[in-house]
Coordinates of C-alpha atoms in Angstrom, one line a residue:
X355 CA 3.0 17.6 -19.9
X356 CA 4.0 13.9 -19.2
X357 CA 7.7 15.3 -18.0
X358 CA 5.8 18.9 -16.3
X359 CA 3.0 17.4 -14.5
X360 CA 5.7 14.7 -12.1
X361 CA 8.4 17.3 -11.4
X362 CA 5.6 20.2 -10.8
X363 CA 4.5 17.8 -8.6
X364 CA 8.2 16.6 -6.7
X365 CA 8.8 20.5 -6.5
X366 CA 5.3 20.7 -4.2
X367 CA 5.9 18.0 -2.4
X368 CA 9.5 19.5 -1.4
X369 CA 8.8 22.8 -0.7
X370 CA 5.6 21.5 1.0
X371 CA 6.5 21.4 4.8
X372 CA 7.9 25.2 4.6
X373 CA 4.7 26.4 2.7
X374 CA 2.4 25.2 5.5
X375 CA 4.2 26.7 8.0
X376 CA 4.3 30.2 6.3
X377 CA 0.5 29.5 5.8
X378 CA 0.2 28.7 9.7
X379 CA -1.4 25.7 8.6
X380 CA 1.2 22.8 10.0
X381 CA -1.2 20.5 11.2
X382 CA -2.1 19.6 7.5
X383 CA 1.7 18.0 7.2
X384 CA 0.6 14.8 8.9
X385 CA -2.6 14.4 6.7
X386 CA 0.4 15.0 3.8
X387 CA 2.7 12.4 5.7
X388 CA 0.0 9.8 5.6
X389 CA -0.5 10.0 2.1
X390 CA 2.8 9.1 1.6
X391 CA 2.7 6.6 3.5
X392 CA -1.1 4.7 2.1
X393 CA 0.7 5.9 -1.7
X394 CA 3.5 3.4 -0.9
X395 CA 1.2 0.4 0.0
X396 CA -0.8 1.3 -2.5
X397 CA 2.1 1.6 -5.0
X398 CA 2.8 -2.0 -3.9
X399 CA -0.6 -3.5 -4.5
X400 CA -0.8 -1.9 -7.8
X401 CA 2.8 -4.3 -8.5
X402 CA 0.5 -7.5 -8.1
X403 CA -3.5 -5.6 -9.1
X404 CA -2.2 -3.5 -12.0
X405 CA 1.2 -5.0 -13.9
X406 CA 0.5 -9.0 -12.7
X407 CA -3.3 -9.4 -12.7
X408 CA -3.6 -10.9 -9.5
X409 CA -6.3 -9.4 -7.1
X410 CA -5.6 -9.5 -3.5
X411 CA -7.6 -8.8 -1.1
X412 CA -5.2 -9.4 2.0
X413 CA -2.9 -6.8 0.8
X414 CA -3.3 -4.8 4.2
X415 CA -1.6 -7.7 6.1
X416 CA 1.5 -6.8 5.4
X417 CA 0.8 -3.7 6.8
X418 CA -0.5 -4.6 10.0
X419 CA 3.0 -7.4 10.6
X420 CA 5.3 -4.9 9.3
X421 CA 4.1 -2.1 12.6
X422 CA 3.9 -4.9 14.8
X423 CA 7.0 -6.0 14.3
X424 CA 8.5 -2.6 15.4
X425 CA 5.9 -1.7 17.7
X426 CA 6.8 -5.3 19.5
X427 CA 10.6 -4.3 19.5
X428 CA 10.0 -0.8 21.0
X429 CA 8.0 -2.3 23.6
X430 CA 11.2 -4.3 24.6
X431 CA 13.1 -1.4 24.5
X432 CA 14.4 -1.8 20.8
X433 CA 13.9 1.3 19.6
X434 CA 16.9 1.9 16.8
X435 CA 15.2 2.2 13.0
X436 CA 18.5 0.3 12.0
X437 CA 17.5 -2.9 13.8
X438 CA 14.2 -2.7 14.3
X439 CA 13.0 -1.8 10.4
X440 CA 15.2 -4.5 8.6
X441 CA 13.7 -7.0 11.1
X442 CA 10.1 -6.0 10.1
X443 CA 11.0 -6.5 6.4
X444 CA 12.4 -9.9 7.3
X445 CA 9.3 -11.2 9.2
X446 CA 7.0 -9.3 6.6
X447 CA 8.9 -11.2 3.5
X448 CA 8.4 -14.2 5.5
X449 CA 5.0 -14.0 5.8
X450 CA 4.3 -12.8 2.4
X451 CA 6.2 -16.0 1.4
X452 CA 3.9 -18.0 3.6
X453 CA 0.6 -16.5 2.3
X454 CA 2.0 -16.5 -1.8
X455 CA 2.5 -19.8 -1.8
X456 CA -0.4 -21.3 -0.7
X457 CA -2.5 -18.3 -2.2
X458 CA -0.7 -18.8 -5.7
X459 CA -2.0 -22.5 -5.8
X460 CA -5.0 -20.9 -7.0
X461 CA -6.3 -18.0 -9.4
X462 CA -9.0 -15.7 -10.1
X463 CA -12.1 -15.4 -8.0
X464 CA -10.2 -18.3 -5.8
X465 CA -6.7 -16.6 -5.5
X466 CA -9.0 -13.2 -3.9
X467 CA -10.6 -15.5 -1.7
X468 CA -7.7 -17.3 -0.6
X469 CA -5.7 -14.1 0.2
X470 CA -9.1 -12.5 2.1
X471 CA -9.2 -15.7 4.6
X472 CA -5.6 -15.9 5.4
X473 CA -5.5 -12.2 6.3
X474 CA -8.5 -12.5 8.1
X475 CA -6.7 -15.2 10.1
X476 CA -4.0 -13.2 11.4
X477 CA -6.6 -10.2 11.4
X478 CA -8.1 -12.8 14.1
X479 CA -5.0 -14.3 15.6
X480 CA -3.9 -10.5 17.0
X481 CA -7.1 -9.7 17.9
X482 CA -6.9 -12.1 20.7
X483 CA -3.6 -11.9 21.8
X484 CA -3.7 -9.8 24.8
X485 CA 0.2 -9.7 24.9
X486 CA 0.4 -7.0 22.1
X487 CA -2.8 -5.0 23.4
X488 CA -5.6 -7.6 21.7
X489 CA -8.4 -5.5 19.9
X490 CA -6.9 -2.7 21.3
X491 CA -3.4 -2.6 19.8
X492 CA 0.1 -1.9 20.9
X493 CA 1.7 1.7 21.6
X494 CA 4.4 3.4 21.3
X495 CA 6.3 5.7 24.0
X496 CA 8.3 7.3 20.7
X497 CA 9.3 6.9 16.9
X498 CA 12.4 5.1 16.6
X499 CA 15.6 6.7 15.9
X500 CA 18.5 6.4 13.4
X501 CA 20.7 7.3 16.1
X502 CA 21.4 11.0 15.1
X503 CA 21.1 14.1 17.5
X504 CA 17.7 14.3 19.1
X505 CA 16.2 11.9 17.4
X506 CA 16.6 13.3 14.0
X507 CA 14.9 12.9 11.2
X508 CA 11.9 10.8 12.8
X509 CA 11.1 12.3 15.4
X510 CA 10.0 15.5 14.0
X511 CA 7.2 16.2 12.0
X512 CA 9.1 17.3 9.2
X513 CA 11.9 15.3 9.3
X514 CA 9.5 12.5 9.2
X515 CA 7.3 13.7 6.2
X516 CA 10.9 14.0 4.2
X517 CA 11.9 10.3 5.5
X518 CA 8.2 8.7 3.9
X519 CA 9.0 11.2 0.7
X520 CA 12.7 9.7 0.1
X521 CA 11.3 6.4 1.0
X522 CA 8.3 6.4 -1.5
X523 CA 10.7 7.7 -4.0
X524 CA 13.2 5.3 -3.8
X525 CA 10.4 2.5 -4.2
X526 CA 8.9 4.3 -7.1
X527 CA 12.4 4.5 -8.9
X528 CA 12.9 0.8 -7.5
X529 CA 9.6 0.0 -9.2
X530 CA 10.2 1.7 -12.4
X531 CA 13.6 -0.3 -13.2
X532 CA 12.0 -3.4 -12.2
X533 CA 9.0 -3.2 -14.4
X534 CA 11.7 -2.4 -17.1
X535 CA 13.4 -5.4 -16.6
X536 CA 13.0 -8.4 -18.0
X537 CA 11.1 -9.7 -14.9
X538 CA 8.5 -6.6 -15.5
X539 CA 8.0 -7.4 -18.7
X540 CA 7.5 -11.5 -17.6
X541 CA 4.8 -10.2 -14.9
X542 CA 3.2 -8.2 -17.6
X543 CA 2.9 -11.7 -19.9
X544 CA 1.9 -13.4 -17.4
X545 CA -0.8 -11.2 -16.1
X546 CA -2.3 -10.8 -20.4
X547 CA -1.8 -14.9 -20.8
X548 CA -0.6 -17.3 -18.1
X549 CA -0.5 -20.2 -20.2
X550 CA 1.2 -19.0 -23.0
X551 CA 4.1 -17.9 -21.1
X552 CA 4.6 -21.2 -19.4
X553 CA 3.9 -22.9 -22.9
X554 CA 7.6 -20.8 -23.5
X555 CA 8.7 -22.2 -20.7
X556 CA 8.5 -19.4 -18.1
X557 CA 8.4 -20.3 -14.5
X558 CA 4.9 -18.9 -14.1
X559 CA 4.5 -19.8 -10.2
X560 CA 7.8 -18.8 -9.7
X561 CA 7.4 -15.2 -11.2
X562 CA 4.5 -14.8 -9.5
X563 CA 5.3 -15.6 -6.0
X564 CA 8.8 -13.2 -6.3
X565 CA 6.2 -10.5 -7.4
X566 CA 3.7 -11.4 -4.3
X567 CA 6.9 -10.8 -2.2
X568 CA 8.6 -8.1 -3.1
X569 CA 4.9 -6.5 -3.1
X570 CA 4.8 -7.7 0.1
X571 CA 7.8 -6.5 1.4
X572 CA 6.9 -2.9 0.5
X573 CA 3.6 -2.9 1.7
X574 CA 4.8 -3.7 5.0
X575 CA 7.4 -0.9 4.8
X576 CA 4.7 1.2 4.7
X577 CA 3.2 -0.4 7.6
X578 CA 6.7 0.6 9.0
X579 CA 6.2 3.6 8.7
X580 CA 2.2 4.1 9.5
X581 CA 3.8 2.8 13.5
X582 CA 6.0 5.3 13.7
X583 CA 3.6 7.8 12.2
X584 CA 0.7 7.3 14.6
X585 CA 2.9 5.4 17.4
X586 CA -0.3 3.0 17.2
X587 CA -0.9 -0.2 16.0
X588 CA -4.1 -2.6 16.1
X589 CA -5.5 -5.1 14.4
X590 CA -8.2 -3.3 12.4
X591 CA -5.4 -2.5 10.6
X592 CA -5.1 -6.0 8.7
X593 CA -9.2 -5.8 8.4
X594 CA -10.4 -6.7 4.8
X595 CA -11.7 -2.9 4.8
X596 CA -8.0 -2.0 4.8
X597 CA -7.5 -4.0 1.7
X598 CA -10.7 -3.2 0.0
X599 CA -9.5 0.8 0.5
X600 CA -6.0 0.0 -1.1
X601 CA -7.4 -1.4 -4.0
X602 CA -10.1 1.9 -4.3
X603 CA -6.6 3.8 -4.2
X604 CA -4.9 1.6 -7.0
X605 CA -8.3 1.9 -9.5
X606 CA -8.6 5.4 -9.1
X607 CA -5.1 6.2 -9.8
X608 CA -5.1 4.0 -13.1
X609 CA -3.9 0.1 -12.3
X610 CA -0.8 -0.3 -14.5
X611 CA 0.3 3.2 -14.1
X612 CA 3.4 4.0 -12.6
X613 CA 1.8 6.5 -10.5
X614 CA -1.3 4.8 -9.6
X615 CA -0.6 4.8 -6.1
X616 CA 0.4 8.0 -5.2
X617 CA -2.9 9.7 -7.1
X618 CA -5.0 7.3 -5.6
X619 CA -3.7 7.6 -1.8
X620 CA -4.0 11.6 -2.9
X621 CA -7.2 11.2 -4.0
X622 CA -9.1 8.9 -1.3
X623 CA -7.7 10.7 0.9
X624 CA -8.0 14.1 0.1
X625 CA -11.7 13.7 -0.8
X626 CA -12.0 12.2 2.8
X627 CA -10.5 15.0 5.0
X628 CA -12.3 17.8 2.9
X629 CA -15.7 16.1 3.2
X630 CA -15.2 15.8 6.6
X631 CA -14.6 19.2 7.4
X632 CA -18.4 20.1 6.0
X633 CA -20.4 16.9 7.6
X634 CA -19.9 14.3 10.3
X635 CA -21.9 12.0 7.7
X636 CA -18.8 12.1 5.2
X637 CA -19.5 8.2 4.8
X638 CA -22.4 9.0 2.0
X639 CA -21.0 11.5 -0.2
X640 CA -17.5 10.0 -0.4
X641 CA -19.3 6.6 -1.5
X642 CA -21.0 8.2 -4.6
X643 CA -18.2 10.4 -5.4
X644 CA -15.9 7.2 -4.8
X645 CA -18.6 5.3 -6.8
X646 CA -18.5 7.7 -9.8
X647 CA -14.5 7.6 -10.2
X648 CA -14.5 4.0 -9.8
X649 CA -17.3 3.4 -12.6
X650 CA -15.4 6.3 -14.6
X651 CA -12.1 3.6 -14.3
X652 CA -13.5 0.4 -14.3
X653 CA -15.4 0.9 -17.9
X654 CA -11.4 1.4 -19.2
X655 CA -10.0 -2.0 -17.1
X656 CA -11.3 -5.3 -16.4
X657 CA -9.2 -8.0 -14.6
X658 CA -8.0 -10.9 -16.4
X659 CA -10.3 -13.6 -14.7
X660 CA -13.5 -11.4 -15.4
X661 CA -14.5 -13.1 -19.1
X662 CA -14.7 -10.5 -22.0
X663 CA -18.6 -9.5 -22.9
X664 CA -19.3 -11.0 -26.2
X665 CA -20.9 -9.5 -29.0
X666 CA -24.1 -12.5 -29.0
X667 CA -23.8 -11.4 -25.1
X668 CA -24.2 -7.5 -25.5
X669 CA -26.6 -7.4 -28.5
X670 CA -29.0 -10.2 -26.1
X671 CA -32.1 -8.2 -24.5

């Protein structure tokens, strides 16, 4: 079932763009787009939540710089996907540089706390720039183009849903070896006991702030790709609300798991659209389902600053 379930699964998600259409039901391919595209950031996330312990909760930063970056360069008439998305990556590595290493000064309660103020400075900083649109974000007049005929493969629909599958893909595979590696398996020691491995003599800041990074780097590929998905950007995309909702994706889908953030993505956002489609008061019933998975996940993980419950602790009245 391990080995049926993920290729049952790539077979759907292949054939999935001709099934719609033969269902007349195309619309439902951007609502499939999309979760690629949350899966990836969440998929990132889970690298620092799920495999290295640390809980950010400015993860949706990286989102918000990497569509700016290309939604700034298509508004000076930059619009080629091979310049435009390797200079995103660079500005978003550079920022998630910025905000590791003062962030990764601190741990715990204080790392979450650190990350949630520096996002919600640049959350800040955009909002009142009025040369990229202020509160109201920054446009685009198309998706950006690899230079092919027409535009191809982003600027279709489908195209564009097989671009965010090869891309999530690749960073799944990308992820997989990595976590295999020896720096995986570092990340995983550090996040279980921090001061052991730099008792062996690990570079524990170092590790740390390569993971917060690369993590970085993929979230804001994702952000990348949410621009040209919506041709929109603001700043409510950086909000703390953004962050909180990519950590609800990496719990649900299991933190730790290699598939965390694909289930989870599937999962908030599935739940979303079909509650929607019943009540315009979707907000209640999605918390307490939300609530219920998320109790259902949380009784089987525990971060590594929360302290374990003792037994004096648990058998006080």
């Amino acid at each position: 079932m391990s080995r049926l379930l993920p290729a049952g699964a790539a077979v759907l998600m292949l054939t999935l763009p001709a099934l719609l259409e033969a269902l007349g039901q195309d619309f439902h391919l951007v609502l499939a787009t999309r979760i690629l595209v949350y899966a990836l950031a969440a998929t990132s996330l889970n690298l620092l939540l799920g495999y290295g312990g640390m809980v950010s909760f400015g993860h949706a930063v990286f989102i918000g710089i990497g569509g700016y970056a290309v939604a700034i360069l298509a508004s000076r008439g930059l619009d080629s996907a091979w310049i435009s998305w390797p200079i995103a990556l660079l500005v978003t590595g550079a920022v998630a540089w910025l905000i590791g290493s003062i962030s990764l000064r601190t741990s715990g309660v204080h790392f979450l706390m650190i990350t949630l103020a520096l996002a919600q400075m640049f959350y800040c900083v955009f909002v009142s720039l009025s040369s990229v649109g202020g509160d109201d974000g920054l446009q685009m007049d198309r998706r950006s183009s690899f230079g092919f005929a027409d535009g191809w493969p982003l600027r279709t629909d489908a195209g564009f849903y097989y671009t965010c599958l090869a891309v999530l893909m690749l960073a799944l595979f990308f992820m997989h070896r990595l976590l295999q590696a020896r720096f995986g398996m570092v990340l995983i020691g550090l996040r279980e006991n921090a001061v052991r491995m730099g008792a062996i003599g690990y570079p524990t800041r170092r590790y740390k702030l390569l993971a917060f990074v690369i993590a970085g780097l993929v979230c804001g590929l994702a952000g990348v790709l949410n621009v040209e998905l919506n041709r929109l950007v603001s700043p409510s995309m950086m909000h703390w609300t953004q962050s909180g909702t990519l950590i609800v994706m990496v719990i649900l889908g299991g933190p730790g798991r290699p598939w965390a953030g694909v289930v989870g993505a599937a999962l908030f956002l599935g739940l979303e659209e079909l509650i929607t489609h019943y009540t315009e008061h979707w907000q209640l019933p999605m918390g307490l389902l939300l609530l219920a998975l998320l109790l259902m996940r949380i009784s089987a993980w525990r971060p590594a600053w929360l302290p374990a419950r003792s037994a004096a602790a648990g058998d006080a009245p």
